[in-house]
Amino acid sequence: MEKDESIAVTTGAMVDETAPDEKLKKLRDLKNHHHWDPNLPEDVAEELVEALHTSDKRTQEVIAQELLENSPYPEVRSAVSNIDEGGSVNTIRAWVIGLLFATIGSSLNMLFSMRQPYIVIPSYIAQVVAYPVGKAWEAWMPDYTFNFFGYKAELNPGVFTKKEHTIAVIMANATFGGGAAYATDVLLAQRAFYVQNFGWGFEILMCISTQMMGFGMAGFFTRFLVQPSAMIWPSTLINTSLFTALHDRTKPDPESVAGWKIGKYQMFLCAMIGSFCWYWFPGYIAPFLSVFAWVTWIKPQNVVINQLFGGVTGLSLIPMTFDWTQISGFNFSPLIAPWYAISNTMIAPTHKRL
């Protein structure tokens, strides 16, 4: 059987002449676990079947190393490293940066939740901004060591590591990764429509209690929805890929990437600068690009046309926009989720209009 070399993962480990029964058992469990997995590449499934049915012990060992030492999904392998890159994580720098962005991000998301269109500041913003802050701390903070409740802490532990960056972003993501707390919608409705104000103590306790319920349910379902390798979360892959782009400056091999010469870091800078420059047009210079209801330009005062094609005043039957905030305001970025998930979301408004 011809194999796709792009799927195989070379570990560099020595291959034994006999395949241990432990690895064969794990391969059987892997096959049973991914039996109905639509995301598993066909080549990986074929390699898995070959490893379980071949009598060649060397082939079994090689395939076992390929499938057990790394993720069977190419999307995950390209975004998540399977080795420990070292470096410190529990540092004063990581705690300060993480708590700082958790506070600022939560405040901004609460403010923007009352804006139209609704803007969500995701954890990617904290991830991008935390990197230059961490590098500035690395360059300018003095190398000072002190004792903190018996713990020897360094004000500047050296290079701003990927682990420090990750733990800071985890703090930010836990506080405002999904936007403002859902309970704030209830509190705003109470004040605006029902003229109810139970005081700041009630509001704080309501937000904390509802958020804790969410964290508790997340922890309860972790073994079912997070730990199994078949549970792919595309939004998390964006975070891990960005971590690699910011901290790994190696250039790609042009022969293996169709002649591409710039690295992930340079590509990210180009995309970020381009996005920053373009948003000035739909945001401030030419706001009509945000809701491009060109049909209403024919007869702006016509009530029927406005009710049918108006972006703000009607049903927007021909929805067009050149504003990324309009596209990602409610369903987040369509570049993250796979096509079948996006199409499933599109079915709902289509049926609603029919």
Tab-separated table of C-alpha atoms in Angstrom:
chain	number	residue	atom	x	y	z
A	1	MET	CA	0.000	0.000	0.000
A	2	GLU	CA	1.373	3.425	-0.951
A	3	LYS	CA	1.646	5.815	1.961
A	4	ASP	CA	1.407	9.586	2.057
A	5	GLU	CA	4.713	10.775	3.471
A	6	SER	CA	3.125	14.068	4.572
A	7	ILE	CA	1.028	12.178	7.089
A	8	ALA	CA	3.883	10.258	8.662
A	9	VAL	CA	5.571	11.787	11.672
A	10	THR	CA	9.246	11.044	12.158
A	11	THR	CA	10.168	10.854	15.828
A	12	GLY	CA	13.838	10.029	15.441
A	13	ALA	CA	13.580	7.252	18.054
A	14	MET	CA	15.318	3.920	17.620
A	15	VAL	CA	13.055	1.173	16.240
A	16	ASP	CA	13.023	-2.112	18.126
A	17	GLU	CA	12.746	-5.405	16.303
A	18	THR	CA	9.634	-6.400	18.243
A	19	ALA	CA	6.519	-4.348	18.787
A	20	PRO	CA	5.521	-4.327	22.466
A	21	ASP	CA	2.063	-5.616	23.293
A	22	GLU	CA	1.409	-2.381	25.189
A	23	LYS	CA	1.663	-0.341	21.991
A	24	LEU	CA	-0.490	-2.808	20.046
A	25	LYS	CA	-3.134	-2.529	22.727
A	26	LYS	CA	-2.991	1.268	22.452
A	27	LEU	CA	-3.328	1.008	18.675
A	28	ARG	CA	-6.445	-1.162	19.062
A	29	ASP	CA	-7.900	1.365	21.497
A	30	LEU	CA	-7.013	4.139	19.042
A	31	LYS	CA	-8.796	2.330	16.199
A	32	ASN	CA	-11.915	1.730	18.285
A	33	HIS	CA	-11.923	5.314	19.504
A	34	HIS	CA	-11.690	6.778	15.976
A	35	HIS	CA	-13.931	4.244	14.281
A	36	TRP	CA	-16.598	6.837	13.412
A	37	ASP	CA	-14.299	9.858	13.380
A	38	PRO	CA	-14.953	11.978	10.243
A	39	ASN	CA	-11.841	14.110	10.871
A	40	LEU	CA	-9.348	11.227	10.817
A	41	PRO	CA	-7.370	11.293	7.523
A	42	GLU	CA	-7.920	8.252	5.354
A	43	ASP	CA	-4.180	7.581	5.100
A	44	VAL	CA	-3.857	7.483	8.879
A	45	ALA	CA	-6.789	5.072	9.139
A	46	GLU	CA	-5.154	2.807	6.561
A	47	GLU	CA	-1.840	2.876	8.439
A	48	LEU	CA	-3.662	1.964	11.627
A	49	VAL	CA	-5.343	-1.027	9.985
A	50	GLU	CA	-2.029	-2.125	8.485
A	51	ALA	CA	-0.278	-2.009	11.872
A	52	LEU	CA	-2.938	-4.246	13.437
A	53	HIS	CA	-2.980	-6.841	10.643
A	54	THR	CA	0.633	-7.071	9.530
A	55	SER	CA	2.999	-9.700	10.877
A	56	ASP	CA	6.051	-7.490	10.334
A	57	LYS	CA	7.078	-6.407	13.815
A	58	ARG	CA	9.305	-3.611	12.507
A	59	THR	CA	6.408	-2.097	10.529
A	60	GLN	CA	4.177	-2.321	13.594
A	61	GLU	CA	6.750	-0.481	15.697
A	62	VAL	CA	7.279	2.295	13.134
A	63	ILE	CA	3.548	2.928	12.668
A	64	ALA	CA	2.974	2.783	16.416
A	65	GLN	CA	5.584	5.489	16.927
A	66	GLU	CA	4.036	7.616	14.178
A	67	LEU	CA	0.521	7.454	15.592
A	68	LEU	CA	1.189	7.362	19.339
A	69	GLU	CA	3.992	9.914	19.608
A	70	ASN	CA	1.966	12.657	17.926
A	71	SER	CA	-1.576	13.614	16.978
A	72	PRO	CA	-3.170	11.655	14.106
A	73	TYR	CA	-4.607	14.903	12.720
A	74	PRO	CA	-2.377	17.021	10.440
A	75	GLU	CA	-4.106	20.221	11.603
A	76	VAL	CA	-3.123	19.519	15.197
A	77	ARG	CA	0.418	18.428	14.330
A	78	SER	CA	1.060	21.629	12.395
A	79	ALA	CA	-0.107	23.819	15.286
A	80	VAL	CA	0.869	21.923	18.457
A	81	SER	CA	4.362	20.741	19.319
A	82	ASN	CA	4.717	17.258	20.794
A	83	ILE	CA	7.894	18.054	22.738
A	84	ASP	CA	8.573	20.024	25.914
A	85	GLU	CA	10.520	23.086	24.832
A	86	GLY	CA	11.598	23.957	28.368
A	87	GLY	CA	11.595	27.368	29.991
A	88	SER	CA	10.036	28.847	33.124
A	89	VAL	CA	6.304	29.418	33.607
A	90	ASN	CA	5.451	30.350	37.219
A	91	THR	CA	7.102	33.777	37.263
A	92	ILE	CA	6.240	37.232	38.561
A	93	ARG	CA	6.273	38.451	34.962
A	94	ALA	CA	3.665	35.917	33.833
A	95	TRP	CA	1.357	36.697	36.773
A	96	VAL	CA	1.542	40.464	36.328
A	97	ILE	CA	0.965	40.365	32.571
A	98	GLY	CA	-1.834	37.792	32.868
A	99	LEU	CA	-3.738	39.649	35.593
A	100	LEU	CA	-3.234	42.975	33.833
A	101	PHE	CA	-4.754	41.792	30.568
A	102	ALA	CA	-7.507	39.882	32.359
A	103	THR	CA	-8.626	43.128	34.011
A	104	ILE	CA	-8.330	45.365	30.953
A	105	GLY	CA	-9.880	42.841	28.557
A	106	SER	CA	-12.885	42.194	30.789
A	107	SER	CA	-13.559	45.919	31.117
A	108	LEU	CA	-13.334	46.561	27.377
A	109	ASN	CA	-15.563	43.610	26.508
A	110	MET	CA	-18.200	44.858	28.936
A	111	LEU	CA	-18.037	48.301	27.335
A	112	PHE	CA	-18.180	46.998	23.755
A	113	SER	CA	-21.046	44.611	24.549
A	114	MET	CA	-23.359	47.635	24.379
A	115	ARG	CA	-22.073	48.683	20.957
A	116	GLN	CA	-23.711	48.008	17.578
A	117	PRO	CA	-22.300	45.928	15.951
A	118	TYR	CA	-21.268	43.954	18.977
A	119	ILE	CA	-17.460	43.702	19.165
A	120	VAL	CA	-15.827	40.902	21.137
A	121	ILE	CA	-12.192	41.243	22.136
A	122	PRO	CA	-10.973	37.629	22.043
A	123	SER	CA	-7.989	36.190	23.822
A	124	TYR	CA	-6.011	36.568	20.564
A	125	ILE	CA	-5.730	40.286	21.273
A	126	ALA	CA	-4.200	39.605	24.675
A	127	GLN	CA	-1.954	37.014	23.049
A	128	VAL	CA	-0.637	39.502	20.493
A	129	VAL	CA	-0.225	42.444	22.866
A	130	ALA	CA	1.263	40.362	25.695
A	131	TYR	CA	4.205	39.372	23.503
A	132	PRO	CA	5.758	42.861	23.107
A	133	VAL	CA	4.978	43.587	26.761
A	134	GLY	CA	6.828	40.440	27.797
A	135	LYS	CA	9.779	41.243	25.535
A	136	ALA	CA	9.911	44.801	26.917
A	137	TRP	CA	9.936	43.373	30.454
A	138	GLU	CA	12.760	41.072	29.399
A	139	ALA	CA	14.811	44.003	28.039
A	140	TRP	CA	14.205	46.740	30.609
A	141	MET	CA	13.348	45.231	33.978
A	142	PRO	CA	16.301	44.843	36.384
A	143	ASP	CA	17.598	41.420	37.322
A	144	TYR	CA	16.471	41.423	40.947
A	145	THR	CA	15.783	38.391	43.174
A	146	PHE	CA	13.616	38.489	46.307
A	147	ASN	CA	11.722	36.128	48.627
A	148	PHE	CA	7.958	36.001	48.315
A	149	PHE	CA	6.390	33.953	51.150
A	150	GLY	CA	9.371	31.628	51.109
A	151	TYR	CA	9.432	31.417	47.324
A	152	LYS	CA	12.534	32.718	45.566
A	153	ALA	CA	11.219	34.985	42.836
A	154	GLU	CA	13.089	36.768	40.072
A	155	LEU	CA	11.818	40.079	38.771
A	156	ASN	CA	13.416	39.383	35.391
A	157	PRO	CA	13.950	35.634	34.867
A	158	GLY	CA	15.476	36.181	31.431
A	159	VAL	CA	14.000	35.321	28.057
A	160	PHE	CA	10.215	35.686	27.798
A	161	THR	CA	9.319	32.050	27.197
A	162	LYS	CA	6.412	30.511	25.347
A	163	LYS	CA	5.191	28.954	28.620
A	164	GLU	CA	5.009	32.338	30.335
A	165	HIS	CA	3.185	33.717	27.346
A	166	THR	CA	0.759	30.796	27.418
A	167	ILE	CA	-0.134	31.044	31.108
A	168	ALA	CA	-0.757	34.793	30.755
A	169	VAL	CA	-3.110	34.186	27.836
A	170	ILE	CA	-4.889	31.404	29.769
A	171	MET	CA	-5.661	33.927	32.516
A	172	ALA	CA	-7.034	36.366	29.957
A	173	ASN	CA	-9.029	33.676	28.163
A	174	ALA	CA	-10.631	32.500	31.411
A	175	THR	CA	-11.943	36.000	32.131
A	176	PHE	CA	-12.973	37.448	28.763
A	177	GLY	CA	-12.302	34.823	26.089
A	178	GLY	CA	-16.009	34.491	25.251
A	179	GLY	CA	-16.863	38.174	25.587
A	180	ALA	CA	-18.720	39.778	28.471
A	181	ALA	CA	-20.267	37.526	31.119
A	182	TYR	CA	-23.717	36.292	30.092
A	183	ALA	CA	-25.209	37.536	33.361
A	184	THR	CA	-24.479	41.124	32.337
A	185	ASP	CA	-27.196	40.885	29.663
A	186	VAL	CA	-29.712	40.160	32.423
A	187	LEU	CA	-28.421	43.025	34.541
A	188	LEU	CA	-28.603	45.483	31.645
A	189	ALA	CA	-32.139	44.381	30.797
A	190	GLN	CA	-33.198	44.811	34.429
A	191	ARG	CA	-31.946	48.375	34.505
A	192	ALA	CA	-33.037	49.466	31.010
A	193	PHE	CA	-36.447	47.793	30.648
A	194	TYR	CA	-37.631	46.896	34.153
A	195	VAL	CA	-36.082	49.759	36.150
A	196	GLN	CA	-34.681	47.279	38.663
A	197	ASN	CA	-31.466	47.931	40.550
A	198	PHE	CA	-30.607	45.486	43.335
A	199	GLY	CA	-27.214	47.016	44.071
A	200	TRP	CA	-23.646	46.208	43.204
A	201	GLY	CA	-23.451	43.329	45.691
A	202	PHE	CA	-26.212	41.399	43.916
A	203	GLU	CA	-24.695	42.128	40.512
A	204	ILE	CA	-21.224	40.926	41.488
A	205	LEU	CA	-22.536	37.768	43.153
A	206	MET	CA	-24.763	36.987	40.161
A	207	CYS	CA	-21.848	37.297	37.720
A	208	ILE	CA	-19.535	35.217	39.907
A	209	SER	CA	-22.105	32.473	40.553
A	210	THR	CA	-23.073	32.060	36.891
A	211	GLN	CA	-19.423	32.076	35.788
A	212	MET	CA	-18.536	29.467	38.423
A	213	MET	CA	-21.369	27.262	37.151
A	214	GLY	CA	-19.803	27.450	33.705
A	215	PHE	CA	-16.324	26.606	34.972
A	216	GLY	CA	-17.741	23.722	36.981
A	217	MET	CA	-19.520	22.237	33.981
A	218	ALA	CA	-16.376	22.704	31.896
A	219	GLY	CA	-14.332	20.770	34.445
A	220	PHE	CA	-16.959	18.033	34.658
A	221	PHE	CA	-17.050	17.449	30.898
A	222	THR	CA	-13.281	17.794	30.345
A	223	ARG	CA	-12.735	14.013	30.265
A	224	PHE	CA	-15.374	13.685	27.544
A	225	LEU	CA	-14.944	16.841	25.438
A	226	VAL	CA	-11.289	17.826	25.879
A	227	GLN	CA	-9.012	14.951	26.819
A	228	PRO	CA	-9.923	12.519	23.982
A	229	SER	CA	-7.728	13.158	20.952
A	230	ALA	CA	-10.777	13.115	18.667
A	231	MET	CA	-12.071	16.284	20.320
A	232	ILE	CA	-10.583	18.959	18.069
A	233	TRP	CA	-11.243	22.584	19.055
A	234	PRO	CA	-10.284	24.733	16.036
A	235	SER	CA	-10.215	27.992	18.029
A	236	THR	CA	-7.559	26.544	20.344
A	237	LEU	CA	-5.413	25.589	17.358
A	238	ILE	CA	-5.375	29.258	16.371
A	239	ASN	CA	-3.875	30.131	19.759
A	240	THR	CA	-1.216	27.431	19.610
A	241	SER	CA	-0.297	28.312	16.026
A	242	LEU	CA	0.086	31.969	16.989
A	243	PHE	CA	2.323	31.017	19.915
A	244	THR	CA	4.573	29.165	17.469
A	245	ALA	CA	4.559	32.058	15.002
A	246	LEU	CA	5.617	34.565	17.668
A	247	HIS	CA	8.306	32.483	19.358
A	248	ASP	CA	9.706	30.418	16.466
A	249	ARG	CA	11.695	32.498	13.986
A	250	THR	CA	12.986	29.633	11.850
A	251	LYS	CA	12.535	29.935	8.093
A	252	PRO	CA	10.616	27.202	6.235
A	253	ASP	CA	12.149	24.827	3.736
A	254	PRO	CA	11.087	26.197	0.302
A	255	GLU	CA	11.042	22.691	-1.199
A	256	SER	CA	8.477	21.424	1.313
A	257	VAL	CA	6.183	24.493	1.230
A	258	ALA	CA	5.899	25.121	-2.517
A	259	GLY	CA	8.589	27.801	-2.644
A	260	TRP	CA	7.360	29.826	0.356
A	261	LYS	CA	10.327	31.685	1.832
A	262	ILE	CA	9.042	33.841	4.702
A	263	GLY	CA	8.359	32.336	8.094
A	264	LYS	CA	5.204	32.342	10.188
A	265	TYR	CA	6.290	35.429	12.088
A	266	GLN	CA	6.746	37.529	8.936
A	267	MET	CA	3.440	36.266	7.536
A	268	PHE	CA	1.649	37.196	10.725
A	269	LEU	CA	3.105	40.714	10.674
A	270	CYS	CA	1.976	41.245	7.065
A	271	ALA	CA	-1.579	40.081	7.828
A	272	MET	CA	-1.808	42.169	11.001
A	273	ILE	CA	-0.581	45.376	9.347
A	274	GLY	CA	-2.909	44.847	6.372
A	275	SER	CA	-5.916	44.317	8.647
A	276	PHE	CA	-5.068	47.391	10.691
A	277	CYS	CA	-4.813	49.600	7.616
A	278	TRP	CA	-8.020	48.299	6.002
A	279	TYR	CA	-10.276	48.719	9.022
A	280	TRP	CA	-9.919	52.503	8.814
A	281	PHE	CA	-12.060	52.450	5.652
A	282	PRO	CA	-15.251	50.685	6.853
A	283	GLY	CA	-14.775	51.992	10.374
A	284	TYR	CA	-14.194	55.712	9.745
A	285	ILE	CA	-13.333	56.765	6.170
A	286	ALA	CA	-16.170	54.997	4.305
A	287	PRO	CA	-18.744	53.647	6.808
A	288	PHE	CA	-21.073	52.536	3.984
A	289	LEU	CA	-18.691	49.628	3.396
A	290	SER	CA	-19.734	48.215	6.769
A	291	VAL	CA	-23.373	47.646	5.692
A	292	PHE	CA	-23.234	47.605	1.901
A	293	ALA	CA	-26.984	47.778	1.191
A	294	TRP	CA	-26.563	49.033	-2.386
A	295	VAL	CA	-30.185	48.294	-3.376
A	296	THR	CA	-31.446	51.007	-1.024
A	297	TRP	CA	-29.310	53.545	-2.889
A	298	ILE	CA	-31.685	53.297	-5.865
A	299	LYS	CA	-34.643	54.689	-3.905
A	300	PRO	CA	-33.504	55.672	-0.418
A	301	GLN	CA	-36.950	56.869	0.648
A	302	ASN	CA	-38.864	53.810	-0.538
A	303	VAL	CA	-40.310	52.011	2.503
A	304	VAL	CA	-40.639	48.578	0.880
A	305	ILE	CA	-37.087	48.588	-0.467
A	306	ASN	CA	-35.749	49.593	2.938
A	307	GLN	CA	-37.759	46.901	4.704
A	308	LEU	CA	-36.535	44.194	2.324
A	309	PHE	CA	-32.930	45.168	1.578
A	310	GLY	CA	-31.938	47.606	4.312
A	311	GLY	CA	-29.009	46.440	6.403
A	312	VAL	CA	-30.148	48.334	9.495
A	313	THR	CA	-33.722	49.248	8.532
A	314	GLY	CA	-34.832	45.911	7.059
A	315	LEU	CA	-34.210	42.220	6.424
A	316	SER	CA	-31.012	42.723	4.377
A	317	LEU	CA	-31.997	40.147	1.750
A	318	ILE	CA	-28.776	40.775	-0.171
A	319	PRO	CA	-26.316	40.976	2.723
A	320	MET	CA	-22.960	42.402	1.675
A	321	THR	CA	-20.255	43.828	3.874
A	322	PHE	CA	-16.595	44.741	3.675
A	323	ASP	CA	-16.289	45.097	7.439
A	324	TRP	CA	-14.754	42.167	9.278
A	325	THR	CA	-16.474	43.150	12.532
A	326	GLN	CA	-19.851	42.658	10.837
A	327	ILE	CA	-18.842	39.153	9.749
A	328	SER	CA	-17.281	38.021	13.010
A	329	GLY	CA	-19.364	40.052	15.458
A	330	PHE	CA	-21.753	37.259	16.480
A	331	ASN	CA	-20.370	34.004	15.036
A	332	PHE	CA	-16.711	34.896	15.568
A	333	SER	CA	-14.221	34.347	12.791
A	334	PRO	CA	-15.378	32.051	9.955
A	335	LEU	CA	-11.713	31.227	9.279
A	336	ILE	CA	-11.508	29.118	12.446
A	337	ALA	CA	-14.264	26.529	12.129
A	338	PRO	CA	-14.321	23.928	9.309
A	339	TRP	CA	-16.705	24.309	6.401
A	340	TYR	CA	-19.328	21.827	7.617
A	341	ALA	CA	-19.682	23.808	10.855
A	342	ILE	CA	-20.050	27.099	8.975
A	343	SER	CA	-22.643	25.613	6.596
A	344	ASN	CA	-24.601	24.278	9.572
A	345	THR	CA	-24.731	27.815	10.976
A	346	MET	CA	-25.847	29.233	7.612
A	347	ILE	CA	-28.803	26.860	7.401
A	348	ALA	CA	-30.603	28.529	10.327
A	349	PRO	CA	-30.970	32.054	8.853
A	350	THR	CA	-31.765	30.570	5.431
A	351	HIS	CA	-34.666	28.534	6.818
A	352	LYS	CA	-35.802	31.494	8.893
A	353	ARG	CA	-36.124	33.683	5.815
A	354	LEU	CA	-37.827	30.989	3.758
